[in-house]
JSON list of C-alpha atoms in Angstrom, two decimals:
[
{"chain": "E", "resi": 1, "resn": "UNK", "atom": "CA", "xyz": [-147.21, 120.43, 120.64]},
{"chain": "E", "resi": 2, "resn": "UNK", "atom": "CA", "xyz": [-149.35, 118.08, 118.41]},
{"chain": "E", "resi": 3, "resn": "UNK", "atom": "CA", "xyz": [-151.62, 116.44, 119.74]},
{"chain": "E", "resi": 4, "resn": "UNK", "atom": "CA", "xyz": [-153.08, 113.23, 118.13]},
{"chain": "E", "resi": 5, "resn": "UNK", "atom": "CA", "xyz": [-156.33, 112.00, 119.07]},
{"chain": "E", "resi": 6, "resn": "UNK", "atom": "CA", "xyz": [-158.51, 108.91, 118.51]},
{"chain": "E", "resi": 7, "resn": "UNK", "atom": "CA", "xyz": [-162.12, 107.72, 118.70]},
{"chain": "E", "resi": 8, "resn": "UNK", "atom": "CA", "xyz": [-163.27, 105.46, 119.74]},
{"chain": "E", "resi": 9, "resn": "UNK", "atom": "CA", "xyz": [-160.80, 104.00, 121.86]},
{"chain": "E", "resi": 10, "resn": "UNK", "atom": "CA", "xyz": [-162.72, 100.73, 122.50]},
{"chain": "E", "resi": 11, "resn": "UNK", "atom": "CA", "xyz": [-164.81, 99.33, 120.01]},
{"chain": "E", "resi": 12, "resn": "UNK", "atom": "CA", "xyz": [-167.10, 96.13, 120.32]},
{"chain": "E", "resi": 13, "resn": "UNK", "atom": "CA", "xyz": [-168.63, 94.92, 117.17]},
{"chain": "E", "resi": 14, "resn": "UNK", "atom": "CA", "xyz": [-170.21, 92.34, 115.40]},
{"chain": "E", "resi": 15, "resn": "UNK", "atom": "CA", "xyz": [-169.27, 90.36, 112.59]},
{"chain": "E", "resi": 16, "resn": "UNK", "atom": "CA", "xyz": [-170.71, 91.70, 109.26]},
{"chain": "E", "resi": 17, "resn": "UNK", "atom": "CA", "xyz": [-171.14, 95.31, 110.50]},
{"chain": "E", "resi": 18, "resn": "UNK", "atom": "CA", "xyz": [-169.35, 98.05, 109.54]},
{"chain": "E", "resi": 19, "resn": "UNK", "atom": "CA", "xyz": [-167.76, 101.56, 111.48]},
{"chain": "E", "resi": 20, "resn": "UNK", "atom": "CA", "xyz": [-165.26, 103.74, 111.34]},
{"chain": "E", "resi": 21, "resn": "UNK", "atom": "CA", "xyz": [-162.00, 104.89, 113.47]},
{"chain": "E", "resi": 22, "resn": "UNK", "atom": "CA", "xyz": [-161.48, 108.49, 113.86]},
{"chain": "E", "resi": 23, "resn": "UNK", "atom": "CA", "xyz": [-158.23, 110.12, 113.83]},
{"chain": "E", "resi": 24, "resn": "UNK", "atom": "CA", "xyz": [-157.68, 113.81, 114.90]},
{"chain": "E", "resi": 25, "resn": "UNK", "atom": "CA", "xyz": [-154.78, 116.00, 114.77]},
{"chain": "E", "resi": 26, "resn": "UNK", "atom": "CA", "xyz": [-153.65, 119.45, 115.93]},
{"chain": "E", "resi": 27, "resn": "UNK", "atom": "CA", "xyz": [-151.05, 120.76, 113.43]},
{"chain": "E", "resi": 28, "resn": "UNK", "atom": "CA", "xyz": [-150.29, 121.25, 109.94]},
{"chain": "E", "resi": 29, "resn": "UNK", "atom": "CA", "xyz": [-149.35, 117.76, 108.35]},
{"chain": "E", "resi": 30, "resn": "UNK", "atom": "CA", "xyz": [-149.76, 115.40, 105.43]},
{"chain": "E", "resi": 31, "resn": "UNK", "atom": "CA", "xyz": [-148.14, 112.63, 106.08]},
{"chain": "E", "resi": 32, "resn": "UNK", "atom": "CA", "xyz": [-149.79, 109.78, 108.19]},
{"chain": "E", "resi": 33, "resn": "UNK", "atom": "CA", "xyz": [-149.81, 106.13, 109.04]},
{"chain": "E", "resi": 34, "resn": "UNK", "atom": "CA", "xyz": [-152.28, 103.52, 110.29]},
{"chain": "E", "resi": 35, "resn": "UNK", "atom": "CA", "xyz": [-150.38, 100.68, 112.19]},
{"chain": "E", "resi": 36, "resn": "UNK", "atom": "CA", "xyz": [-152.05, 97.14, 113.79]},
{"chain": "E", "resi": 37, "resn": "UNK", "atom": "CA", "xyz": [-150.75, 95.92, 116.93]},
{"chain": "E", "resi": 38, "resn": "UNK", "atom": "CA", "xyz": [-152.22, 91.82, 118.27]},
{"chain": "E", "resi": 39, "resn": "UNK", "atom": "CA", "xyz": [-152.27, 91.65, 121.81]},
{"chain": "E", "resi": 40, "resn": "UNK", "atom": "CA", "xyz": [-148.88, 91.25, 122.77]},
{"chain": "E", "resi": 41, "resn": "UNK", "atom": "CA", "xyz": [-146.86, 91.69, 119.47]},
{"chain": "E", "resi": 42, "resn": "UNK", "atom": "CA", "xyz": [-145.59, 94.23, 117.39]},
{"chain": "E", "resi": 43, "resn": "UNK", "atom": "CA", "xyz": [-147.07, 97.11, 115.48]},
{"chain": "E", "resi": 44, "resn": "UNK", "atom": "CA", "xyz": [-147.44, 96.48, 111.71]},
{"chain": "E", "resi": 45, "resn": "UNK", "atom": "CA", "xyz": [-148.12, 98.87, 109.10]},
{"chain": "E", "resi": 46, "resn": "UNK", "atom": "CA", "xyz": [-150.86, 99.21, 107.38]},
{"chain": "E", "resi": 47, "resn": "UNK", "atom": "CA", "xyz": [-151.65, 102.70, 105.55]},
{"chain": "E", "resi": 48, "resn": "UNK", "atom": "CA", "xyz": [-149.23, 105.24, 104.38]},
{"chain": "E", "resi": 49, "resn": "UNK", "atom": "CA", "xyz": [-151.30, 108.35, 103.38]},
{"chain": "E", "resi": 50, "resn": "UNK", "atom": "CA", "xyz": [-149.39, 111.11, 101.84]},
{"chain": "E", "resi": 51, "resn": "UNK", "atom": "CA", "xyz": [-152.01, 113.81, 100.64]},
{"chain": "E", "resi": 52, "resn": "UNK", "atom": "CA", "xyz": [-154.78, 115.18, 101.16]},
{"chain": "E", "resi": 53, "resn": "UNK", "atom": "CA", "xyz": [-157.59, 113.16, 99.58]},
{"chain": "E", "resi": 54, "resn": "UNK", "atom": "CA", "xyz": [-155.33, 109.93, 99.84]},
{"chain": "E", "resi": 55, "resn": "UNK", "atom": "CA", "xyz": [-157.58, 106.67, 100.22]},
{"chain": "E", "resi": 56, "resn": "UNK", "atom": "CA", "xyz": [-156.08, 103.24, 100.68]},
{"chain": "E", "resi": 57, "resn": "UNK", "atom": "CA", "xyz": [-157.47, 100.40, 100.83]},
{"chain": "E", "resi": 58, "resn": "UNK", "atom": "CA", "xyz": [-156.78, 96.82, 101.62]},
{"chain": "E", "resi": 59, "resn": "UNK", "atom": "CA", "xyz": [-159.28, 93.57, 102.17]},
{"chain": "E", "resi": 60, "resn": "UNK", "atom": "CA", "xyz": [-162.01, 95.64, 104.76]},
{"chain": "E", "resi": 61, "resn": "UNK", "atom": "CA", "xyz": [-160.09, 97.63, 105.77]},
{"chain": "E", "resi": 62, "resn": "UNK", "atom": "CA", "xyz": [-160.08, 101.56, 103.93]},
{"chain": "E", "resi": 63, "resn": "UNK", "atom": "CA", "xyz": [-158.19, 104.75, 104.91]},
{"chain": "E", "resi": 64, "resn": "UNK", "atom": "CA", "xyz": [-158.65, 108.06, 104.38]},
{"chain": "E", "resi": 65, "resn": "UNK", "atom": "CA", "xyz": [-156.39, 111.64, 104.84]},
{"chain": "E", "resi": 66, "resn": "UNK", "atom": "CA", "xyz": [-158.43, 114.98, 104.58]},
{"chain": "E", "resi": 67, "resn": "UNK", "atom": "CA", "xyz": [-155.44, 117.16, 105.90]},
{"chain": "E", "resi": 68, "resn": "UNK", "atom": "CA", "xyz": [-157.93, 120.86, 105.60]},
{"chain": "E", "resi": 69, "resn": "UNK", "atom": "CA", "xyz": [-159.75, 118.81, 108.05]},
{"chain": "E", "resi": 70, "resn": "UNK", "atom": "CA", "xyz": [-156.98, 117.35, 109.87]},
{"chain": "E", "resi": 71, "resn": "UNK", "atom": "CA", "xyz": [-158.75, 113.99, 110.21]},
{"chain": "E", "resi": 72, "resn": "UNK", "atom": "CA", "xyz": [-158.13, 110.56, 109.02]},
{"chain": "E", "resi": 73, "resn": "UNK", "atom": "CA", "xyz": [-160.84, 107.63, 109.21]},
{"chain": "E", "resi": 74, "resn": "UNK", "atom": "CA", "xyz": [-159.76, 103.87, 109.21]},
{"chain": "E", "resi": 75, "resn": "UNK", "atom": "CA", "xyz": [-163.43, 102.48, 107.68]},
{"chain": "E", "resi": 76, "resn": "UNK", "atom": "CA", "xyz": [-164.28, 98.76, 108.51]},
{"chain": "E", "resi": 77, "resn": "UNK", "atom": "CA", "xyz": [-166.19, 97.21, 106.53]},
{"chain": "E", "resi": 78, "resn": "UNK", "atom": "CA", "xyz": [-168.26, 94.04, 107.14]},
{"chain": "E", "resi": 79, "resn": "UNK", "atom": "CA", "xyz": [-165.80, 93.30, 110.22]},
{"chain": "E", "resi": 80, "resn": "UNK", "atom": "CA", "xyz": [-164.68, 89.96, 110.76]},
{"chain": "E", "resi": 81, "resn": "UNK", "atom": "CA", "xyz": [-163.46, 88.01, 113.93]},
{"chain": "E", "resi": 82, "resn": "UNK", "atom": "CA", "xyz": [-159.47, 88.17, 112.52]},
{"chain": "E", "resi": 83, "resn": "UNK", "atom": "CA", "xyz": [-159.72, 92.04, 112.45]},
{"chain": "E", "resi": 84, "resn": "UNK", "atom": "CA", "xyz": [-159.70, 92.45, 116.65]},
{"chain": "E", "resi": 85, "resn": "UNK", "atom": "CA", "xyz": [-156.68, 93.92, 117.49]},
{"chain": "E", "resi": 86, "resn": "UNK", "atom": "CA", "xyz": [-155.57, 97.50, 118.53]},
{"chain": "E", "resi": 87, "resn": "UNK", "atom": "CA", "xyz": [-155.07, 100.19, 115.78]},
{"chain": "E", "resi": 88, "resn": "UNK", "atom": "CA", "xyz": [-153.17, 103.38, 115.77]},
{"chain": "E", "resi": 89, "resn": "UNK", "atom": "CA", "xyz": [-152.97, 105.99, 113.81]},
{"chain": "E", "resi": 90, "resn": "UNK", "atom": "CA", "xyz": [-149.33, 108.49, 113.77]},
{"chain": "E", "resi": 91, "resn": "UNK", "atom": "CA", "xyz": [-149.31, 111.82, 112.69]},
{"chain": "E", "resi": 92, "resn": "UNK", "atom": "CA", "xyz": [-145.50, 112.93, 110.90]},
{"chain": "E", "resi": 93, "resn": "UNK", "atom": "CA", "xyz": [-145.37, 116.35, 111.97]},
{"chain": "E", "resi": 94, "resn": "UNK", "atom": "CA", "xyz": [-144.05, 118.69, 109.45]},
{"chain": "E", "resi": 95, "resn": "UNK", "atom": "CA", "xyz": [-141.66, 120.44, 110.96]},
{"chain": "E", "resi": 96, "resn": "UNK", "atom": "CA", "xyz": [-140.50, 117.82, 113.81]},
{"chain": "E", "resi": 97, "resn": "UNK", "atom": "CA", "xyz": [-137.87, 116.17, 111.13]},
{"chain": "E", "resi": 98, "resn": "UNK", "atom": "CA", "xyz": [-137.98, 113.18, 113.85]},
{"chain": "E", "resi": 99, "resn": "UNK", "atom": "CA", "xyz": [-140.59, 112.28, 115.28]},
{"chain": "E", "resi": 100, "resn": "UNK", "atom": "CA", "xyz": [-144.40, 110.24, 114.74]},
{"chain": "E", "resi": 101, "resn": "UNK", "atom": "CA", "xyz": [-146.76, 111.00, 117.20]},
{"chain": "E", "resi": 102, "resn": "UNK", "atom": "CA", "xyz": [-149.06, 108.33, 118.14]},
{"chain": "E", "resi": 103, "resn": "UNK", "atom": "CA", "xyz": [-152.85, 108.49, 119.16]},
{"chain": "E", "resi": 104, "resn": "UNK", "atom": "CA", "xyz": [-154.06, 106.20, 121.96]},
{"chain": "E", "resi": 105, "resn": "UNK", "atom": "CA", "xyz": [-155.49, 103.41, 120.07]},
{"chain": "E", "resi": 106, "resn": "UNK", "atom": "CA", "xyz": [-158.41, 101.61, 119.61]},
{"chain": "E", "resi": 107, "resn": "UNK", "atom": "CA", "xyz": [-159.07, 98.64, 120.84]},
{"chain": "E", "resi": 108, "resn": "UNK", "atom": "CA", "xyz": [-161.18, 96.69, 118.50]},
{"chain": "E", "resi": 109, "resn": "UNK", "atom": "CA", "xyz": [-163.33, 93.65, 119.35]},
{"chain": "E", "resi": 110, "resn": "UNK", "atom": "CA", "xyz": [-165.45, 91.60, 116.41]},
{"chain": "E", "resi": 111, "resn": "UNK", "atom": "CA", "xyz": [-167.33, 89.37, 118.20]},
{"chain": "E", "resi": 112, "resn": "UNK", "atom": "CA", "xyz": [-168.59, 86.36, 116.45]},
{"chain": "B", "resi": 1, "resn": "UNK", "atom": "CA", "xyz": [-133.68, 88.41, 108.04]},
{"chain": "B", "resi": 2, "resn": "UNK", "atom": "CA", "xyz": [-136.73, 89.73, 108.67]},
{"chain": "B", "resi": 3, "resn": "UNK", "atom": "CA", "xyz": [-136.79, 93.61, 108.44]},
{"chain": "B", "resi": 4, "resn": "UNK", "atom": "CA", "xyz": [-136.12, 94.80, 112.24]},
{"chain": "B", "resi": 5, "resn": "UNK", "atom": "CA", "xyz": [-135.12, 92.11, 114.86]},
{"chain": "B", "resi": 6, "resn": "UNK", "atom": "CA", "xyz": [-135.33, 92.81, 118.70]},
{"chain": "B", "resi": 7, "resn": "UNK", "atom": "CA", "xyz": [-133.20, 90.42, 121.30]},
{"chain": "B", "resi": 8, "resn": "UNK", "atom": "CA", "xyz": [-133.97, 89.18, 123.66]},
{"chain": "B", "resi": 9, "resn": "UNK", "atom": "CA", "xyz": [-137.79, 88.93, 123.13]},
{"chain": "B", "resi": 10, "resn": "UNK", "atom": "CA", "xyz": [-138.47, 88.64, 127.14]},
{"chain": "B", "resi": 11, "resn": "UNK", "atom": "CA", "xyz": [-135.98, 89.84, 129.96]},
{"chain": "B", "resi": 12, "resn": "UNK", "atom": "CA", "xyz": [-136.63, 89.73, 133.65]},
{"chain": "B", "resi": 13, "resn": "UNK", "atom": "CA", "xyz": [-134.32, 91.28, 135.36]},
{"chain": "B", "resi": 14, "resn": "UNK", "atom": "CA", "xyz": [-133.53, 92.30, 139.13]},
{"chain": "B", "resi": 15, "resn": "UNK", "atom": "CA", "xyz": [-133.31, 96.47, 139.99]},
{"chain": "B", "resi": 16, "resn": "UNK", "atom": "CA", "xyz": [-129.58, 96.05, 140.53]},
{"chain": "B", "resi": 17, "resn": "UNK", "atom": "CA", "xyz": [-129.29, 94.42, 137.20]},
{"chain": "B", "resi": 18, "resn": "UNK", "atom": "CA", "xyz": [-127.34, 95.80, 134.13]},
{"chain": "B", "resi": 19, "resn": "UNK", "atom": "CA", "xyz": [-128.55, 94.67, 131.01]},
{"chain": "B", "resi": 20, "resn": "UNK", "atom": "CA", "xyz": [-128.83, 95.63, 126.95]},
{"chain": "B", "resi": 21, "resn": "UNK", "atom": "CA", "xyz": [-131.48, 95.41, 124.50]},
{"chain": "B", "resi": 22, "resn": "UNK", "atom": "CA", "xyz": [-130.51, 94.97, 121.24]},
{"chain": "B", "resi": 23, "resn": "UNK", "atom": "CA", "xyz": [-131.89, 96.11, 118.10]},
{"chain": "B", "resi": 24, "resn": "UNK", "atom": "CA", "xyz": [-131.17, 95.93, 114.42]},
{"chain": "B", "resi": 25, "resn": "UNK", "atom": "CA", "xyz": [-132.68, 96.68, 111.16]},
{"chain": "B", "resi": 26, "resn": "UNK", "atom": "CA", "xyz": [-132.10, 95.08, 107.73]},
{"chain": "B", "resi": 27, "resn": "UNK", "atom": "CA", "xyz": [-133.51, 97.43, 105.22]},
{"chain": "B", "resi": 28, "resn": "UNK", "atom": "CA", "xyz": [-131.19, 100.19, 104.56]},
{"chain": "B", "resi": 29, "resn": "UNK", "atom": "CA", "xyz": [-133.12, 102.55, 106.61]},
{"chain": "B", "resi": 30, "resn": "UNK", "atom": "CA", "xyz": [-131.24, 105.66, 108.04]},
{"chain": "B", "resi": 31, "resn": "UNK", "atom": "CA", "xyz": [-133.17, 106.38, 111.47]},
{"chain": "B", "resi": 32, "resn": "UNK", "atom": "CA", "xyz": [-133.70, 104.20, 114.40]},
{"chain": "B", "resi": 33, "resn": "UNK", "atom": "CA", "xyz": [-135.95, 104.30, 117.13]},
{"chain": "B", "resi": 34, "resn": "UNK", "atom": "CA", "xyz": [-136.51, 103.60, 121.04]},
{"chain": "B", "resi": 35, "resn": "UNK", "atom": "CA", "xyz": [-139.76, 103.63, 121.66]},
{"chain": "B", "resi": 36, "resn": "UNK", "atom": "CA", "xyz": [-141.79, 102.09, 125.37]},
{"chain": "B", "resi": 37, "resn": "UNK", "atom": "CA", "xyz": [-145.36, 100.68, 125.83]},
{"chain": "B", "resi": 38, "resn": "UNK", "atom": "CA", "xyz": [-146.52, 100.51, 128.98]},
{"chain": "B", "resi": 39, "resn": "UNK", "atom": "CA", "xyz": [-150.17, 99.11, 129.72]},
{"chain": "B", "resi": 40, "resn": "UNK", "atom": "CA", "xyz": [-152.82, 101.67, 129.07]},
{"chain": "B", "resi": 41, "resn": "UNK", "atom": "CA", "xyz": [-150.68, 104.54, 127.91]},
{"chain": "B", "resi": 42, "resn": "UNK", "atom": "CA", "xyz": [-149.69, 105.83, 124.43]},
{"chain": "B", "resi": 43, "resn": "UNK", "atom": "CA", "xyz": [-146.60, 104.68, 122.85]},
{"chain": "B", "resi": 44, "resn": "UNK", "atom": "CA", "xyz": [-143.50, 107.25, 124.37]},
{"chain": "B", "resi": 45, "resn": "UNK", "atom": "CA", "xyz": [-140.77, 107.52, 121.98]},
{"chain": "B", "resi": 46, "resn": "UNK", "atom": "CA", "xyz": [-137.42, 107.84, 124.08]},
{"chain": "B", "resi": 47, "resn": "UNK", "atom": "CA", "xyz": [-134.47, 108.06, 121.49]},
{"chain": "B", "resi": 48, "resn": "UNK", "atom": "CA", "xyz": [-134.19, 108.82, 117.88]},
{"chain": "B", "resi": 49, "resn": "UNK", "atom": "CA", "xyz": [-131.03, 108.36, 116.09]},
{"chain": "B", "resi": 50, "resn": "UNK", "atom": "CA", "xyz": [-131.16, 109.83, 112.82]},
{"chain": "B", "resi": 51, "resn": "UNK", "atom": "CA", "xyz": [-128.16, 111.07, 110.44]},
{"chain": "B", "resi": 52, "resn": "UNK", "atom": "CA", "xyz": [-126.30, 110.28, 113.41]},
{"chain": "B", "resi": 53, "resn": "UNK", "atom": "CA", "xyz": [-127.50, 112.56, 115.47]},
{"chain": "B", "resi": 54, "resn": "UNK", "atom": "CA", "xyz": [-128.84, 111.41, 118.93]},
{"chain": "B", "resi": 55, "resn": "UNK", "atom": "CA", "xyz": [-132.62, 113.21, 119.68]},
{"chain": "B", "resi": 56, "resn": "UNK", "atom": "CA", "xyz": [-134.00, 112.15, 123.34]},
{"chain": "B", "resi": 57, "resn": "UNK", "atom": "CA", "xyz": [-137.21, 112.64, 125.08]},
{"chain": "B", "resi": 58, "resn": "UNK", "atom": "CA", "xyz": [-135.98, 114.91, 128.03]},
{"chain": "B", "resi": 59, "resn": "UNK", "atom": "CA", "xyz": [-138.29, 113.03, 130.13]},
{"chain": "B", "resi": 60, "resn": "UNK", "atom": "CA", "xyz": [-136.25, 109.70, 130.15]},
{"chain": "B", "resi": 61, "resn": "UNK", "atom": "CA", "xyz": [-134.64, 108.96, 133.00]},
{"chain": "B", "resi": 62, "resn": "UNK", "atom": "CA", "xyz": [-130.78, 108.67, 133.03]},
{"chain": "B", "resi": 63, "resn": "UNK", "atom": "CA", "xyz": [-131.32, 104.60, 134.30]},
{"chain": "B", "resi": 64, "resn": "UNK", "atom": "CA", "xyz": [-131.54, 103.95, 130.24]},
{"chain": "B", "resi": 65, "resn": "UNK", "atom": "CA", "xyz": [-128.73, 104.58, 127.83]},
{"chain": "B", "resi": 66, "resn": "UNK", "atom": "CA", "xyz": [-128.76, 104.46, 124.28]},
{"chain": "B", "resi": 67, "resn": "UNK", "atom": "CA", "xyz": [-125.60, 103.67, 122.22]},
{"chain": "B", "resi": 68, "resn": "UNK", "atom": "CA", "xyz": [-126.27, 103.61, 117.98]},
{"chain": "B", "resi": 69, "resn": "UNK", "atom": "CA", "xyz": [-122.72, 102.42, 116.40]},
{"chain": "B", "resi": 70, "resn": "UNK", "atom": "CA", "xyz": [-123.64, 102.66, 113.28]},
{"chain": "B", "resi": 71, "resn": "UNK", "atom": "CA", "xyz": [-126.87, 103.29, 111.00]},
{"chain": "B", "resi": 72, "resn": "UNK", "atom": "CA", "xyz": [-128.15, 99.22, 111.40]},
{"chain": "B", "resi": 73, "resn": "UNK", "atom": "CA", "xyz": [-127.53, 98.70, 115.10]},
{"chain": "B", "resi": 74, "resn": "UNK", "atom": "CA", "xyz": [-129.17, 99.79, 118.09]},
{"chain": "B", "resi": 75, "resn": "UNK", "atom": "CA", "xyz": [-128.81, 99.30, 121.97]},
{"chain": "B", "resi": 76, "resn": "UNK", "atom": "CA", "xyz": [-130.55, 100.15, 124.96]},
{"chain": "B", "resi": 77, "resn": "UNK", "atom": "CA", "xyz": [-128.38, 100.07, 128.06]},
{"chain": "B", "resi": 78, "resn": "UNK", "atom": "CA", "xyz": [-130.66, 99.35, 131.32]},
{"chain": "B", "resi": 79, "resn": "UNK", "atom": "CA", "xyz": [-129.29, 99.86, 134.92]},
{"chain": "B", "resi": 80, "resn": "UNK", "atom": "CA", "xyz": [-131.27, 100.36, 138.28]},
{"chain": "B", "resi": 81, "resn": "UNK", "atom": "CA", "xyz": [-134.13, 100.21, 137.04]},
{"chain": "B", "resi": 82, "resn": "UNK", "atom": "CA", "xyz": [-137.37, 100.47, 138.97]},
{"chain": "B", "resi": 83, "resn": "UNK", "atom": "CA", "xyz": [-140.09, 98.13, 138.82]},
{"chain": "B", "resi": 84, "resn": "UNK", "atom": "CA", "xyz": [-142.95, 100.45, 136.90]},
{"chain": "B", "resi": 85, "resn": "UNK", "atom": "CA", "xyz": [-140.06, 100.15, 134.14]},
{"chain": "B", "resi": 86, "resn": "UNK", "atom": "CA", "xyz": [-141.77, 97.52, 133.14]},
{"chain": "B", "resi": 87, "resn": "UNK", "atom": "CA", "xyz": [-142.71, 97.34, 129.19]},
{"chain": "B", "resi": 88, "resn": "UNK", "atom": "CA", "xyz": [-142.64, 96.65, 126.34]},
{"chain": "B", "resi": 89, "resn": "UNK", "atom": "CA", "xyz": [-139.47, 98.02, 124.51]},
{"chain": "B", "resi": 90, "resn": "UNK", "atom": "CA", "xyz": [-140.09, 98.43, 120.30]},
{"chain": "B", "resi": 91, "resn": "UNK", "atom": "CA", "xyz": [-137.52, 99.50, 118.17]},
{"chain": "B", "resi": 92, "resn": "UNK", "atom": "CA", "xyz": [-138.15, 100.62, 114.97]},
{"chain": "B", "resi": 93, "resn": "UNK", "atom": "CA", "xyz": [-136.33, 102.11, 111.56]},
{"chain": "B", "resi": 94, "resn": "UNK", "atom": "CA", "xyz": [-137.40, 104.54, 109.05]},
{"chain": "B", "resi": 95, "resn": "UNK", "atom": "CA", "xyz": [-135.87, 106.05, 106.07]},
{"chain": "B", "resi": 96, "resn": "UNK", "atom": "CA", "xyz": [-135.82, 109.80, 107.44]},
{"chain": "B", "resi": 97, "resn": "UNK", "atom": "CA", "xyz": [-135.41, 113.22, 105.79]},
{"chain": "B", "resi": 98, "resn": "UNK", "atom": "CA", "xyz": [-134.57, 116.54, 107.32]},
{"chain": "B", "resi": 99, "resn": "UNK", "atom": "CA", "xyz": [-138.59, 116.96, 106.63]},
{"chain": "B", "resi": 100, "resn": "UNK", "atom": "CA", "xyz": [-140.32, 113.94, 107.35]},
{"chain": "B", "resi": 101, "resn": "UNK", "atom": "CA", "xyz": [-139.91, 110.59, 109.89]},
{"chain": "B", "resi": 102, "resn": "UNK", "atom": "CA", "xyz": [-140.99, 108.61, 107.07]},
{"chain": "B", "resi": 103, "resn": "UNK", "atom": "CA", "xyz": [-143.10, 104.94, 107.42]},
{"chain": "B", "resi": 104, "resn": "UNK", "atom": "CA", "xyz": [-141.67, 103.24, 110.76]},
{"chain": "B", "resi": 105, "resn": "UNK", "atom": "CA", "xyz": [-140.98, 99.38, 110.64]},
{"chain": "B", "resi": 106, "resn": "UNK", "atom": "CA", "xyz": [-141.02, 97.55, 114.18]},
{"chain": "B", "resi": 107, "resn": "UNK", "atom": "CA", "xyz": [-139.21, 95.09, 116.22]},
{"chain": "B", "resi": 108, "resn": "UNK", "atom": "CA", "xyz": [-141.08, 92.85, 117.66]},
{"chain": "B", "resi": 109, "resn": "UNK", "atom": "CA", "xyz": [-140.26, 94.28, 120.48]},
{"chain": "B", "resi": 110, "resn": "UNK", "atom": "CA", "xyz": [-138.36, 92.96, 124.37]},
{"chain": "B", "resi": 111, "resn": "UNK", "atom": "CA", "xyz": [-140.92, 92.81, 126.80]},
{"chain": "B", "resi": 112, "resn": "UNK", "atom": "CA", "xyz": [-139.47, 94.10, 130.04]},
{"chain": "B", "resi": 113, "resn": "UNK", "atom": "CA", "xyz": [-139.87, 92.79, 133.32]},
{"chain": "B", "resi": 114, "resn": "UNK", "atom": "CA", "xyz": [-138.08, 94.21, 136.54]},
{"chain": "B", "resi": 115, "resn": "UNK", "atom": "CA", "xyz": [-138.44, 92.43, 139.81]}
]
């Protein structure tokens, strides 16, 4: 069964600082996505990553796939107040044909 | 239209109730999704329909029934349901391949309330 795990899972921070998000995963895969979810809406996606070595990037927000490693990391960058919200990361299992697995979250807080 | 559309957006609803979320997705995608987020857990996927086949998390109780009539649409039948079925319902599309789930795109989801 894969297993998907994330750390932190809370995250308090201040403006203008920077961290990362760790994503861990059990199984063979290259395929995996970083979603956003504000407190009580949706999820909305943020970062396909399809390879090994794949880096994304958008505004402060940077993602990275090392699949030998089996770990992505969601890299914030000189946070800012608009960037608290709840990320996940989803692992497409090769062989499940059907499925995402999600981590936990983390619940990220910028404060001012 | 927006990509994926959820109604209705809140339901309260009584355990004797019957009632249907509805779900539907305008982007051509071939795979839809059930998926429930209760407070403090992961996301739990309950029912994939993809190439029109039905896939189910064994560990859903029979009190929620899916129904797919075609590749766009997608319903969640609720009866008797118990009070810590309480959630937030997302559905969500994907263009799937015998290989991969591919990118999913979200409702914006029914938030569940049972009295």
């Amino acid at each position: 069964e894969l297993k998907v795990e994330q750390n932190p899972l809370f995250l308090s921070m201040q403006e203008g600082k920077n961290y990362t998000i760790y994503c861990n995963y059990s199984t063979t895969s290259d395929r995996l996505y970083w979603y956003r979810q504000d407190p009580g809406k949706s999820l909305e996606s943020l970062f396909v990553l399809l390879s090994n070595g794949a880096v994304k990037q958008e505004g402060r927000l940077m993602a990275s796939l090392d699949t030998k490693a089996r770990l992505s990391t969601l890299h914030i960058t000189a946070a800012v107040h608009d960037l608290s919200a709840t990320y996940f990361c989803a692992v497409d299992e090769e062989t499940s044909g059907s499925r995402l697995t999600f981590g936990e979250g983390t619940q990220l807080t910028v404060n001012p | 239209e927006t990509g994926v559309t959820q109604t209705p957006r809140h339901l309260v609803m009584g355990m004797t109730n019957k009632k249907s979320l509805k779900c539907e997705q305008h982007l051509g995608h071939n795979a839809m999704y059930w998926y429930k987020q209760s407070a403090k857990k992961p996301l739990e996927l309950m029912f994939v329909y993809s190439l029109e086949e039905r896939v189910e998390n064994n560990s859903v109780p029979s009190r929620f029934s899916p129904e797919c009539p075609n590749s766009s649409h997608l319903f969640l039948h609720l009866h008797t349901l118990q009070p810590e079925d309480s959630a937030l319902y997302l559905c969500a599309s994907s263009q799937y391949t015998t290989k991969n789930t591919g990118e999913l795109f979200f409702g914006e989801g029914s938030r569940l309330t049972v009295l």
